[in-house]
Amino acid sequence: MMTNMIKNATANHVSCEIGYILLGEKINGIWHAKMTWRRTGSPVSVDFDWQKVMDREETRGDVVGFFHTHPKGLNSPSARDKKTMNAWSTCFGKPLLCLIDDGHGTYGWIYNAQDETVSTVNKTAIFRRKVVVAVE
Ligand SMILES: [Zn+2]
């Protein structure tokens, strides 16, 4: 599910991936986050300001995951995505949410490096003001 804002953002950068850091919290299997620090990458990847992400987690502890688009329509994490998610989950010592928008919908996975599991999110919804909710 996409908001007009996301659709427009995608339309303006059809060939490049867009990424956001997800800041928020998880309660009872429900993830609530604000999509922040938008970045535009290349057609096949988007990089984040990792130092900024690290600083944020150290000071506030509210980094819950990452959102990015797959302009070429792949609706699952790439090998690079998996590697990145596992590395950050290990680094932060907690499960992290990976949201991917393939242009048709937003799909989610939870990477838990502590018990080496990856689970699929049942539902995601993007609300106004870039608020995203994901239900385990
Ligand atoms: Zn990806």
GROMACS .gro file of N, CA, C and O and ligand atoms in nm:
model
  545
    1MET      N    1   0.084  -0.120   0.000
    1MET     CA    2   0.000   0.000   0.000
    1MET      C    3   0.087   0.125   0.000
    1MET      O    4   0.180   0.134   0.078
    2MET      N    5   0.057   0.218  -0.088
    2MET     CA    6   0.141   0.336  -0.097
    2MET      C    7   0.058   0.463  -0.084
    2MET      O    8  -0.055   0.468  -0.127
    3THR      N    9   0.118   0.564  -0.027
    3THR     CA   10   0.050   0.693  -0.022
    3THR      C   11   0.083   0.766  -0.151
    3THR      O   12   0.173   0.728  -0.224
    4ASN      N   13   0.009   0.872  -0.179
    4ASN     CA   14   0.039   0.951  -0.298
    4ASN      C   15   0.181   1.005  -0.295
    4ASN      O   16   0.248   1.015  -0.396
    5MET      N   17   0.221   1.040  -0.174
    5MET     CA   18   0.354   1.096  -0.157
    5MET      C   19   0.461   0.998  -0.204
    5MET      O   20   0.554   1.035  -0.274
    6ILE      N   21   0.442   0.872  -0.167
    6ILE     CA   22   0.540   0.771  -0.206
    6ILE      C   23   0.534   0.747  -0.357
    6ILE      O   24   0.635   0.737  -0.423
    7LYS      N   25   0.413   0.740  -0.408
    7LYS     CA   26   0.398   0.720  -0.553
    7LYS      C   27   0.469   0.831  -0.630
    7LYS      O   28   0.540   0.805  -0.725
    8ASN      N   29   0.447   0.954  -0.587
    8ASN     CA   30   0.510   1.066  -0.655
    8ASN      C   31   0.661   1.059  -0.645
    8ASN      O   32   0.732   1.083  -0.742
    9ALA      N   33   0.708   1.024  -0.526
    9ALA     CA   34   0.852   1.015  -0.506
    9ALA      C   35   0.911   0.910  -0.598
    9ALA      O   36   1.015   0.930  -0.660
   10THR      N   37   0.840   0.798  -0.612
   10THR     CA   38   0.888   0.691  -0.698
   10THR      C   39   0.884   0.735  -0.844
   10THR      O   40   0.979   0.712  -0.918
   11ALA      N   41   0.778   0.802  -0.881
   11ALA     CA   42   0.764   0.846  -1.019
   11ALA      C   43   0.876   0.942  -1.061
   11ALA      O   44   0.920   0.941  -1.175
   12ASN      N   45   0.921   1.021  -0.966
   12ASN     CA   46   1.026   1.118  -0.997
   12ASN      C   47   1.164   1.053  -1.011
   12ASN      O   48   1.256   1.113  -1.064
   13HIS      N   49   1.177   0.934  -0.960
   13HIS     CA   50   1.307   0.867  -0.963
   13HIS      C   51   1.286   0.722  -1.004
   13HIS      O   52   1.326   0.631  -0.933
   14VAL      N   53   1.224   0.704  -1.116
   14VAL     CA   54   1.184   0.571  -1.160
   14VAL      C   55   1.301   0.474  -1.163
   14VAL      O   56   1.289   0.360  -1.126
   15SER      N   57   1.418   0.523  -1.203
   15SER     CA   58   1.529   0.431  -1.224
   15SER      C   59   1.621   0.414  -1.103
   15SER      O   60   1.715   0.337  -1.109
   16CYS      N   61   1.595   0.488  -0.995
   16CYS     CA   62   1.686   0.477  -0.880
   16CYS      C   63   1.614   0.430  -0.755
   16CYS      O   64   1.498   0.462  -0.734
   17GLU      N   65   1.687   0.358  -0.672
   17GLU     CA   66   1.631   0.315  -0.544
   17GLU      C   67   1.622   0.433  -0.448
   17GLU      O   68   1.706   0.523  -0.451
   18ILE      N   69   1.518   0.429  -0.364
   18ILE     CA   70   1.500   0.531  -0.262
   18ILE      C   71   1.500   0.460  -0.127
   18ILE      O   72   1.443   0.351  -0.115
   19GLY      N   73   1.564   0.520  -0.031
   19GLY     CA   74   1.569   0.456   0.101
   19GLY      C   75   1.537   0.551   0.214
   19GLY      O   76   1.555   0.672   0.202
   20TYR      N   77   1.484   0.494   0.321
   20TYR     CA   78   1.455   0.569   0.443
   20TYR      C   79   1.501   0.487   0.563
   20TYR      O   80   1.497   0.364   0.559
   21ILE      N   81   1.537   0.557   0.669
   21ILE     CA   82   1.562   0.491   0.796
   21ILE      C   83   1.428   0.489   0.869
   21ILE      O   84   1.353   0.587   0.863
   22LEU      N   85   1.399   0.380   0.938
   22LEU     CA   86   1.274   0.370   1.014
   22LEU      C   87   1.302   0.395   1.162
   22LEU      O   88   1.376   0.319   1.225
   23LEU      N   89   1.245   0.502   1.215
   23LEU     CA   90   1.262   0.536   1.356
   23LEU      C   91   1.129   0.517   1.427
   23LEU      O   92   1.028   0.570   1.383
   24GLY      N   93   1.129   0.437   1.533
   24GLY     CA   94   1.003   0.414   1.603
   24GLY      C   95   1.016   0.313   1.713
   24GLY      O   96   1.116   0.310   1.784
   25GLU      N   97   0.915   0.226   1.722
   25GLU     CA   98   0.915   0.126   1.828
   25GLU      C   99   0.832   0.005   1.787
   25GLU      O  100   0.755   0.010   1.691
   26LYS      N  101   0.848  -0.101   1.864
   26LYS     CA  102   0.771  -0.224   1.840
   26LYS      C  103   0.704  -0.263   1.970
   26LYS      O  104   0.769  -0.271   2.074
   27ILE      N  105   0.573  -0.284   1.964
   27ILE     CA  106   0.499  -0.329   2.082
   27ILE      C  107   0.407  -0.442   2.039
   27ILE      O  108   0.332  -0.429   1.941
   28ASN      N  109   0.413  -0.554   2.111
   28ASN     CA  110   0.325  -0.668   2.083
   28ASN      C  111   0.322  -0.709   1.935
   28ASN      O  112   0.215  -0.733   1.879
   29GLY      N  113   0.439  -0.713   1.873
   29GLY     CA  114   0.444  -0.757   1.734
   29GLY      C  115   0.398  -0.655   1.631
   29GLY      O  116   0.383  -0.686   1.514
   30ILE      N  117   0.374  -0.533   1.677
   30ILE     CA  118   0.334  -0.426   1.585
   30ILE      C  119   0.445  -0.321   1.582
   30ILE      O  120   0.485  -0.268   1.685
   31TRP      N  121   0.494  -0.297   1.461
   31TRP     CA  122   0.603  -0.201   1.442
   31TRP      C  123   0.544  -0.069   1.394
   31TRP      O  124   0.466  -0.067   1.299
   32HIS      N  125   0.583   0.039   1.459
   32HIS     CA  126   0.533   0.171   1.423
   32HIS      C  127   0.654   0.260   1.402
   32HIS      O  128   0.737   0.274   1.492
   33ALA      N  129   0.666   0.317   1.283
   33ALA     CA  130   0.787   0.395   1.257
   33ALA      C  131   0.763   0.512   1.163
   33ALA      O  132   0.668   0.512   1.084
   34LYS      N  133   0.851   0.606   1.174
   34LYS     CA  134   0.850   0.722   1.086
   34LYS      C  135   0.961   0.699   0.983
   34LYS      O  136   1.073   0.662   1.018
   35MET      N  137   0.929   0.721   0.855
   35MET     CA  138   1.029   0.708   0.749
   35MET      C  139   1.108   0.838   0.743
   35MET      O  140   1.052   0.943   0.712
   36THR      N  141   1.235   0.830   0.776
   36THR     CA  142   1.316   0.952   0.783
   36THR      C  143   1.443   0.943   0.701
   36THR      O  144   1.482   0.836   0.657
   37TRP      N  145   1.507   1.059   0.683
   37TRP     CA  146   1.637   1.070   0.616
   37TRP      C  147   1.638   1.003   0.479
   37TRP      O  148   1.717   0.913   0.450
   38ARG      N  149   1.548   1.048   0.394
   38ARG     CA  150   1.537   0.994   0.258
   38ARG      C  151   1.669   1.003   0.182
   38ARG      O  152   1.736   1.105   0.184
   39ARG      N  153   1.702   0.893   0.116
   39ARG     CA  154   1.821   0.890   0.032
   39ARG      C  155   1.784   0.834  -0.104
   39ARG      O  156   1.701   0.744  -0.113
   40THR      N  157   1.846   0.886  -0.208
   40THR     CA  158   1.829   0.830  -0.341
   40THR      C  159   1.959   0.765  -0.381
   40THR      O  160   2.066   0.825  -0.365
   41GLY      N  161   1.951   0.643  -0.429
   41GLY     CA  162   2.072   0.570  -0.466
   41GLY      C  163   2.085   0.547  -0.615
   41GLY      O  164   2.040   0.629  -0.695
   42SER      N  165   2.144   0.438  -0.651
   42SER     CA  166   2.162   0.400  -0.790
   42SER      C  167   2.043   0.313  -0.831
   42SER      O  168   1.956   0.285  -0.747
   43PRO      N  169   2.037   0.269  -0.956
   43PRO     CA  170   1.924   0.180  -0.995
   43PRO      C  171   1.921   0.049  -0.918
   43PRO      O  172   1.817  -0.014  -0.906
   44VAL      N  173   2.033   0.005  -0.863
   44VAL     CA  174   2.035  -0.125  -0.795
   44VAL      C  175   2.066  -0.120  -0.646
   44VAL      O  176   2.063  -0.222  -0.578
   45SER      N  177   2.094  -0.003  -0.594
   45SER     CA  178   2.120   0.003  -0.450
   45SER      C  179   2.103   0.145  -0.396
   45SER      O  180   2.106   0.242  -0.471
   46VAL      N  181   2.082   0.149  -0.266
   46VAL     CA  182   2.077   0.279  -0.200
   46VAL      C  183   2.156   0.267  -0.071
   46VAL      O  184   2.147   0.168   0.000
   47ASP      N  185   2.239   0.366  -0.048
   47ASP     CA  186   2.322   0.362   0.071
   47ASP      C  187   2.272   0.463   0.173
   47ASP      O  188   2.215   0.564   0.137
   48PHE      N  189   2.291   0.430   0.299
   48PHE     CA  190   2.249   0.522   0.404
   48PHE      C  191   2.371   0.586   0.467
   48PHE      O  192   2.483   0.540   0.447
   49ASP      N  193   2.347   0.691   0.542
   49ASP     CA  194   2.454   0.754   0.619
   49ASP      C  195   2.470   0.670   0.746
   49ASP      O  196   2.406   0.696   0.847
   50TRP      N  197   2.552   0.568   0.738
   50TRP     CA  198   2.560   0.469   0.846
   50TRP      C  199   2.610   0.527   0.978
   50TRP      O  200   2.571   0.481   1.084
   51GLN      N  201   2.696   0.627   0.970
   51GLN     CA  202   2.744   0.688   1.094
   51GLN      C  203   2.629   0.757   1.168
   51GLN      O  204   2.616   0.749   1.289
   52LYS      N  205   2.545   0.825   1.088
   52LYS     CA  206   2.429   0.894   1.144
   52LYS      C  207   2.331   0.794   1.208
   52LYS      O  208   2.277   0.817   1.316
   53VAL      N  209   2.313   0.681   1.140
   53VAL     CA  210   2.225   0.575   1.190
   53VAL      C  211   2.279   0.520   1.322
   53VAL      O  212   2.205   0.503   1.419
   54MET      N  213   2.409   0.497   1.323
   54MET     CA  214   2.476   0.444   1.442
   54MET      C  215   2.463   0.542   1.559
   54MET      O  216   2.429   0.502   1.672
   55ASP      N  217   2.488   0.669   1.533
   55ASP     CA  218   2.478   0.773   1.637
   55ASP      C  219   2.336   0.779   1.693
   55ASP      O  220   2.316   0.791   1.814
   56ARG      N  221   2.239   0.770   1.603
   56ARG     CA  222   2.099   0.777   1.644
   56ARG      C  223   2.064   0.659   1.736
   56ARG      O  224   2.001   0.678   1.840
   57GLU      N  225   2.108   0.540   1.698
   57GLU     CA  226   2.079   0.421   1.778
   57GLU      C  227   2.146   0.432   1.915
   57GLU      O  228   2.088   0.394   2.016
   58GLU      N  229   2.269   0.485   1.916
   58GLU     CA  230   2.341   0.497   2.043
   58GLU      C  231   2.278   0.599   2.137
   58GLU      O  232   2.274   0.579   2.257
   59THR      N  233   2.226   0.708   2.081
   59THR     CA  234   2.169   0.812   2.165
   59THR      C  235   2.022   0.790   2.198
   59THR      O  236   1.978   0.816   2.309
   60ARG      N  237   1.944   0.741   2.100
   60ARG     CA  238   1.799   0.728   2.121
   60ARG      C  239   1.749   0.585   2.125
   60ARG      O  240   1.641   0.558   2.179
   61GLY      N  241   1.822   0.495   2.059
   61GLY     CA  242   1.781   0.354   2.059
   61GLY      C  243   1.651   0.327   1.987
   61GLY      O  244   1.582   0.229   2.018
   62ASP      N  245   1.616   0.413   1.890
   62ASP     CA  246   1.486   0.396   1.824
   62ASP      C  247   1.494   0.362   1.675
   62ASP      O  248   1.397   0.375   1.603
   63VAL      N  249   1.610   0.315   1.631
   63VAL     CA  250   1.620   0.270   1.491
   63VAL      C  251   1.558   0.131   1.486
   63VAL      O  252   1.605   0.039   1.552
   64VAL      N  253   1.447   0.118   1.411
   64VAL     CA  254   1.380  -0.012   1.405
   64VAL      C  255   1.399  -0.083   1.272
   64VAL      O  256   1.362  -0.200   1.258
   65GLY      N  257   1.455  -0.014   1.173
   65GLY     CA  258   1.478  -0.081   1.046
   65GLY      C  259   1.498   0.014   0.931
   65GLY      O  260   1.525   0.133   0.950
   66PHE      N  261   1.482  -0.043   0.810
   66PHE     CA  262   1.512   0.031   0.688
   66PHE      C  263   1.403   0.004   0.583
   66PHE      O  264   1.351  -0.107   0.574
   67PHE      N  265   1.375   0.106   0.507
   67PHE     CA  266   1.279   0.096   0.396
   67PHE      C  267   1.353   0.132   0.268
   67PHE      O  268   1.429   0.229   0.267
   68HIS      N  269   1.333   0.055   0.162
   68HIS     CA  270   1.387   0.099   0.033
   68HIS      C  271   1.303   0.043  -0.082
   68HIS      O  272   1.225  -0.050  -0.064
   69THR      N  273   1.320   0.105  -0.196
   69THR     CA  274   1.243   0.064  -0.313
   69THR      C  275   1.327  -0.028  -0.401
   69THR      O  276   1.450  -0.023  -0.398
   70HIS      N  277   1.259  -0.110  -0.478
   70HIS     CA  278   1.322  -0.191  -0.582
   70HIS      C  279   1.257  -0.151  -0.714
   70HIS      O  280   1.154  -0.209  -0.751
   71PRO      N  281   1.313  -0.052  -0.781
   71PRO     CA  282   1.252  -0.004  -0.905
   71PRO      C  283   1.236  -0.111  -1.012
   71PRO      O  284   1.150  -0.103  -1.098
   72LYS      N  285   1.320  -0.213  -1.006
   72LYS     CA  286   1.309  -0.319  -1.106
   72LYS      C  287   1.207  -0.425  -1.069
   72LYS      O  288   1.191  -0.524  -1.138
   73GLY      N  289   1.139  -0.404  -0.955
   73GLY     CA  290   1.025  -0.489  -0.922
   73GLY      C  291   1.051  -0.615  -0.844
   73GLY      O  292   0.961  -0.696  -0.825
   74LEU      N  293   1.174  -0.636  -0.797
   74LEU     CA  294   1.202  -0.754  -0.716
   74LEU      C  295   1.133  -0.736  -0.581
   74LEU      O  296   1.162  -0.643  -0.508
   75ASN      N  297   1.038  -0.828  -0.548
   75ASN     CA  298   0.962  -0.808  -0.425
   75ASN      C  299   1.015  -0.888  -0.307
   75ASN      O  300   0.941  -0.933  -0.221
   76SER      N  301   1.145  -0.908  -0.304
   76SER     CA  302   1.209  -0.973  -0.190
   76SER      C  303   1.349  -0.916  -0.172
   76SER      O  304   1.403  -0.854  -0.263
   77PRO      N  305   1.408  -0.937  -0.055
   77PRO     CA  306   1.541  -0.880  -0.030
   77PRO      C  307   1.648  -0.942  -0.121
   77PRO      O  308   1.645  -1.063  -0.147
   78SER      N  309   1.738  -0.859  -0.168
   78SER     CA  310   1.850  -0.908  -0.250
   78SER      C  311   1.954  -0.969  -0.157
   78SER      O  312   1.946  -0.956  -0.034
   79ALA      N  313   2.052  -1.034  -0.215
   79ALA     CA  314   2.161  -1.093  -0.135
   79ALA      C  315   2.228  -0.983  -0.053
   79ALA      O  316   2.261  -1.002   0.064
   80ARG      N  317   2.245  -0.868  -0.112
   80ARG     CA  318   2.308  -0.754  -0.044
   80ARG      C  319   2.220  -0.704   0.070
   80ARG      O  320   2.269  -0.672   0.177
   81ASP      N  321   2.088  -0.702   0.046
   81ASP     CA  322   1.994  -0.660   0.151
   81ASP      C  323   2.005  -0.752   0.272
   81ASP      O  324   2.009  -0.707   0.386
   82LYS      N  325   2.009  -0.882   0.245
   82LYS     CA  326   2.016  -0.981   0.353
   82LYS      C  327   2.142  -0.962   0.436
   82LYS      O  328   2.140  -0.965   0.558
   83LYS      N  329   2.251  -0.943   0.365
   83LYS     CA  330   2.380  -0.923   0.430
   83LYS      C  331   2.377  -0.797   0.519
   83LYS      O  332   2.419  -0.799   0.634
   84THR      N  333   2.322  -0.690   0.461
   84THR     CA  334   2.314  -0.562   0.533
   84THR      C  335   2.225  -0.575   0.656
   84THR      O  336   2.262  -0.530   0.765
   85MET      N  337   2.108  -0.636   0.640
   85MET     CA  338   2.015  -0.649   0.752
   85MET      C  339   2.074  -0.732   0.865
   85MET      O  340   2.064  -0.696   0.982
   86ASN      N  341   2.140  -0.842   0.830
   86ASN     CA  342   2.201  -0.927   0.932
   86ASN      C  343   2.314  -0.854   1.005
   86ASN      O  344   2.328  -0.866   1.126
   87ALA      N  345   2.390  -0.777   0.928
   87ALA     CA  346   2.502  -0.702   0.988
   87ALA      C  347   2.450  -0.600   1.089
   87ALA      O  348   2.502  -0.587   1.200
   88TRP      N  349   2.341  -0.528   1.053
   88TRP     CA  350   2.288  -0.427   1.144
   88TRP      C  351   2.215  -0.486   1.263
   88TRP      O  352   2.221  -0.434   1.373
   89SER      N  353   2.151  -0.598   1.241
   89SER     CA  354   2.083  -0.665   1.351
   89SER      C  355   2.187  -0.715   1.452
   89SER      O  356   2.167  -0.706   1.573
   90THR      N  357   2.298  -0.763   1.402
   90THR     CA  358   2.408  -0.807   1.488
   90THR      C  359   2.465  -0.687   1.564
   90THR      O  360   2.483  -0.690   1.686
   91CYS      N  361   2.490  -0.581   1.490
   91CYS     CA  362   2.549  -0.460   1.547
   91CYS      C  363   2.462  -0.397   1.656
   91CYS      O  364   2.513  -0.359   1.761
   92PHE      N  365   2.332  -0.391   1.634
   92PHE     CA  366   2.241  -0.328   1.730
   92PHE      C  367   2.195  -0.426   1.838
   92PHE      O  368   2.134  -0.385   1.938
   93GLY      N  369   2.217  -0.555   1.814
   93GLY     CA  370   2.176  -0.654   1.913
   93GLY      C  371   2.025  -0.666   1.928
   93GLY      O  372   1.975  -0.696   2.036
   94LYS      N  373   1.953  -0.643   1.818
   94LYS     CA  374   1.807  -0.656   1.823
   94LYS      C  375   1.752  -0.684   1.683
   94LYS      O  376   1.821  -0.660   1.584
   95PRO      N  377   1.629  -0.736   1.675
   95PRO     CA  378   1.569  -0.761   1.544
   95PRO      C  379   1.544  -0.628   1.471
   95PRO      O  380   1.514  -0.527   1.536
   96LEU      N  381   1.555  -0.632   1.338
   96LEU     CA  382   1.530  -0.511   1.260
   96LEU      C  383   1.435  -0.539   1.145
   96LEU      O  384   1.433  -0.649   1.089
   97LEU      N  385   1.357  -0.439   1.112
   97LEU     CA  386   1.256  -0.450   1.007
   97LEU      C  387   1.313  -0.406   0.873
   97LEU      O  388   1.375  -0.300   0.863
   98CYS      N  389   1.291  -0.488   0.770
   98CYS     CA  390   1.334  -0.456   0.634
   98CYS      C  391   1.208  -0.442   0.550
   98CYS      O  392   1.134  -0.538   0.532
   99LEU      N  393   1.180  -0.320   0.501
   99LEU     CA  394   1.063  -0.299   0.417
   99LEU      C  395   1.107  -0.270   0.275
   99LEU      O  396   1.197  -0.188   0.253
  100ILE      N  397   1.044  -0.338   0.179
  100ILE     CA  398   1.078  -0.319   0.038
  100ILE      C  399   0.952  -0.287  -0.040
  100ILE      O  400   0.851  -0.357  -0.030
  101ASP      N  401   0.961  -0.180  -0.117
  101ASP     CA  402   0.850  -0.138  -0.203
  101ASP      C  403   0.890  -0.167  -0.347
  101ASP      O  404   0.985  -0.110  -0.399
  102ASP      N  405   0.816  -0.258  -0.412
  102ASP     CA  406   0.851  -0.297  -0.549
  102ASP      C  407   0.772  -0.219  -0.653
  102ASP      O  408   0.777  -0.249  -0.772
  103GLY      N  409   0.698  -0.118  -0.609
  103GLY     CA  410   0.617  -0.039  -0.701
  103GLY      C  411   0.472  -0.084  -0.702
  103GLY      O  412   0.385  -0.014  -0.751
  104HIS      N  413   0.445  -0.201  -0.650
  104HIS     CA  414   0.308  -0.253  -0.643
  104HIS      C  415   0.258  -0.265  -0.500
  104HIS      O  416   0.140  -0.267  -0.473
  105GLY      N  417   0.353  -0.277  -0.408
  105GLY     CA  418   0.317  -0.291  -0.267
  105GLY      C  419   0.441  -0.287  -0.181
  105GLY      O  420   0.553  -0.286  -0.233
  106THR      N  421   0.420  -0.281  -0.050
  106THR     CA  422   0.532  -0.281   0.042
  106THR      C  423   0.534  -0.412   0.118
  106THR      O  424   0.432  -0.454   0.173
  107TYR      N  425   0.648  -0.478   0.118
  107TYR     CA  426   0.664  -0.609   0.182
  107TYR      C  427   0.767  -0.597   0.294
  107TYR      O  428   0.859  -0.516   0.284
  108GLY      N  429   0.749  -0.679   0.397
  108GLY     CA  430   0.840  -0.667   0.510
  108GLY      C  431   0.896  -0.798   0.562
  108GLY      O  432   0.831  -0.903   0.552
  109TRP      N  433   1.018  -0.788   0.614
  109TRP     CA  434   1.086  -0.901   0.676
  109TRP      C  435   1.150  -0.854   0.805
  109TRP      O  436   1.193  -0.739   0.816
  110ILE      N  437   1.156  -0.944   0.902
  110ILE     CA  438   1.223  -0.912   1.028
  110ILE      C  439   1.348  -0.998   1.038
  110ILE      O  440   1.339  -1.121   1.037
  111TYR      N  441   1.461  -0.930   1.045
  111TYR     CA  442   1.590  -0.999   1.057
  111TYR      C  443   1.632  -1.000   1.202
  111TYR      O  444   1.647  -0.894   1.263
  112ASN      N  445   1.651  -1.121   1.254
  112ASN     CA  446   1.694  -1.136   1.392
  112ASN      C  447   1.826  -1.214   1.393
  112ASN      O  448   1.825  -1.337   1.385
  113ALA      N  449   1.936  -1.141   1.398
  113ALA     CA  450   2.068  -1.205   1.393
  113ALA      C  451   2.098  -1.283   1.520
  113ALA      O  452   2.177  -1.377   1.517
  114GLN      N  453   2.031  -1.246   1.631
  114GLN     CA  454   2.057  -1.312   1.758
  114GLN      C  455   2.016  -1.459   1.753
  114GLN      O  456   2.090  -1.545   1.799
  115ASP      N  457   1.899  -1.487   1.696
  115ASP     CA  458   1.861  -1.628   1.684
  115ASP      C  459   1.863  -1.675   1.539
  115ASP      O  460   1.808  -1.780   1.505
  116GLU      N  461   1.926  -1.594   1.455
  116GLU     CA  462   1.946  -1.628   1.312
  116GLU      C  463   1.817  -1.666   1.241
  116GLU      O  464   1.810  -1.766   1.170
  117THR      N  465   1.714  -1.584   1.262
  117THR     CA  466   1.588  -1.609   1.193
  117THR      C  467   1.549  -1.489   1.107
  117THR      O  468   1.590  -1.376   1.133
  118VAL      N  469   1.470  -1.519   1.005
  118VAL     CA  470   1.410  -1.415   0.923
  118VAL      C  471   1.263  -1.449   0.913
  118VAL      O  472   1.228  -1.561   0.875
  119SER      N  473   1.176  -1.358   0.951
  119SER     CA  474   1.033  -1.387   0.940
  119SER      C  475   0.965  -1.283   0.851
  119SER      O  476   1.011  -1.170   0.840
  120THR      N  477   0.858  -1.325   0.790
  120THR     CA  478   0.785  -1.238   0.700
  120THR      C  479   0.682  -1.158   0.777
  120THR      O  480   0.616  -1.211   0.866
  121VAL      N  481   0.668  -1.031   0.741
  121VAL     CA  482   0.568  -0.946   0.803
  121VAL      C  483   0.434  -0.975   0.735
  121VAL      O  484   0.428  -0.990   0.613
  122ASN      N  485   0.328  -0.986   0.813
  122ASN     CA  486   0.198  -1.016   0.756
  122ASN      C  487   0.135  -0.901   0.681
  122ASN      O  488   0.082  -0.917   0.572
  123LYS      N  489   0.141  -0.782   0.742
  123LYS     CA  490   0.078  -0.666   0.679
  123LYS      C  491   0.161  -0.541   0.699
  123LYS      O  492   0.222  -0.523   0.806
  124THR      N  493   0.161  -0.455   0.599
  124THR     CA  494   0.225  -0.325   0.615
  124THR      C  495   0.128  -0.218   0.564
  124THR      O  496   0.045  -0.245   0.477
  125ALA      N  497   0.139  -0.101   0.621
  125ALA     CA  498   0.057   0.011   0.574
  125ALA      C  499   0.137   0.139   0.592
  125ALA      O  500   0.203   0.158   0.694
  126ILE      N  501   0.132   0.222   0.489
  126ILE     CA  502   0.200   0.351   0.498
  126ILE      C  503   0.095   0.460   0.506
  126ILE      O  504   0.010   0.472   0.418
  127PHE      N  505   0.102   0.535   0.615
  127PHE     CA  506   0.004   0.640   0.639
  127PHE      C  507   0.063   0.775   0.599
  127PHE      O  508   0.179   0.784   0.560
  128ARG      N  509  -0.021   0.877   0.612
  128ARG     CA  510   0.027   1.012   0.583
  128ARG      C  511   0.145   1.049   0.671
  128ARG      O  512   0.165   0.989   0.776
  129ARG      N  513   0.219   1.143   0.628
  129ARG     CA  514   0.338   1.194   0.699
  129ARG      C  515   0.444   1.085   0.717
  129ARG      O  516   0.518   1.083   0.813
  130LYS      N  517   0.445   0.993   0.620
  130LYS     CA  518   0.549   0.887   0.618
  130LYS      C  519   0.555   0.803   0.746
  130LYS      O  520   0.661   0.770   0.797
  131VAL      N  521   0.437   0.773   0.798
  131VAL     CA  522   0.428   0.683   0.913
  131VAL      C  523   0.397   0.542   0.860
  131VAL      O  524   0.303   0.524   0.782
  132VAL      N  525   0.478   0.447   0.900
  132VAL     CA  526   0.457   0.311   0.853
  132VAL      C  527   0.427   0.219   0.971
  132VAL      O  528   0.482   0.236   1.080
  133VAL      N  529   0.335   0.126   0.948
  133VAL     CA  530   0.300   0.026   1.050
  133VAL      C  531   0.317  -0.112   0.985
  133VAL      O  532   0.274  -0.135   0.872
  134ALA      N  533   0.383  -0.200   1.056
  134ALA     CA  534   0.401  -0.337   1.008
  134ALA      C  535   0.357  -0.433   1.119
  134ALA      O  536   0.390  -0.413   1.235
  135VAL      N  537   0.279  -0.535   1.079
  135VAL     CA  538   0.227  -0.631   1.176
  135VAL      C  539   0.293  -0.766   1.153
  135VAL      O  540   0.289  -0.819   1.042
  136GLU      N  541   0.351  -0.820   1.258
  136GLU     CA  542   0.421  -0.949   1.246
  136GLU      C  543   0.323  -1.062   1.220
  136GLU      O  544   0.208  -1.055   1.261
  137ZN      ZN  545   1.717  -0.411  -0.196
   0.00000   0.00000   0.00000
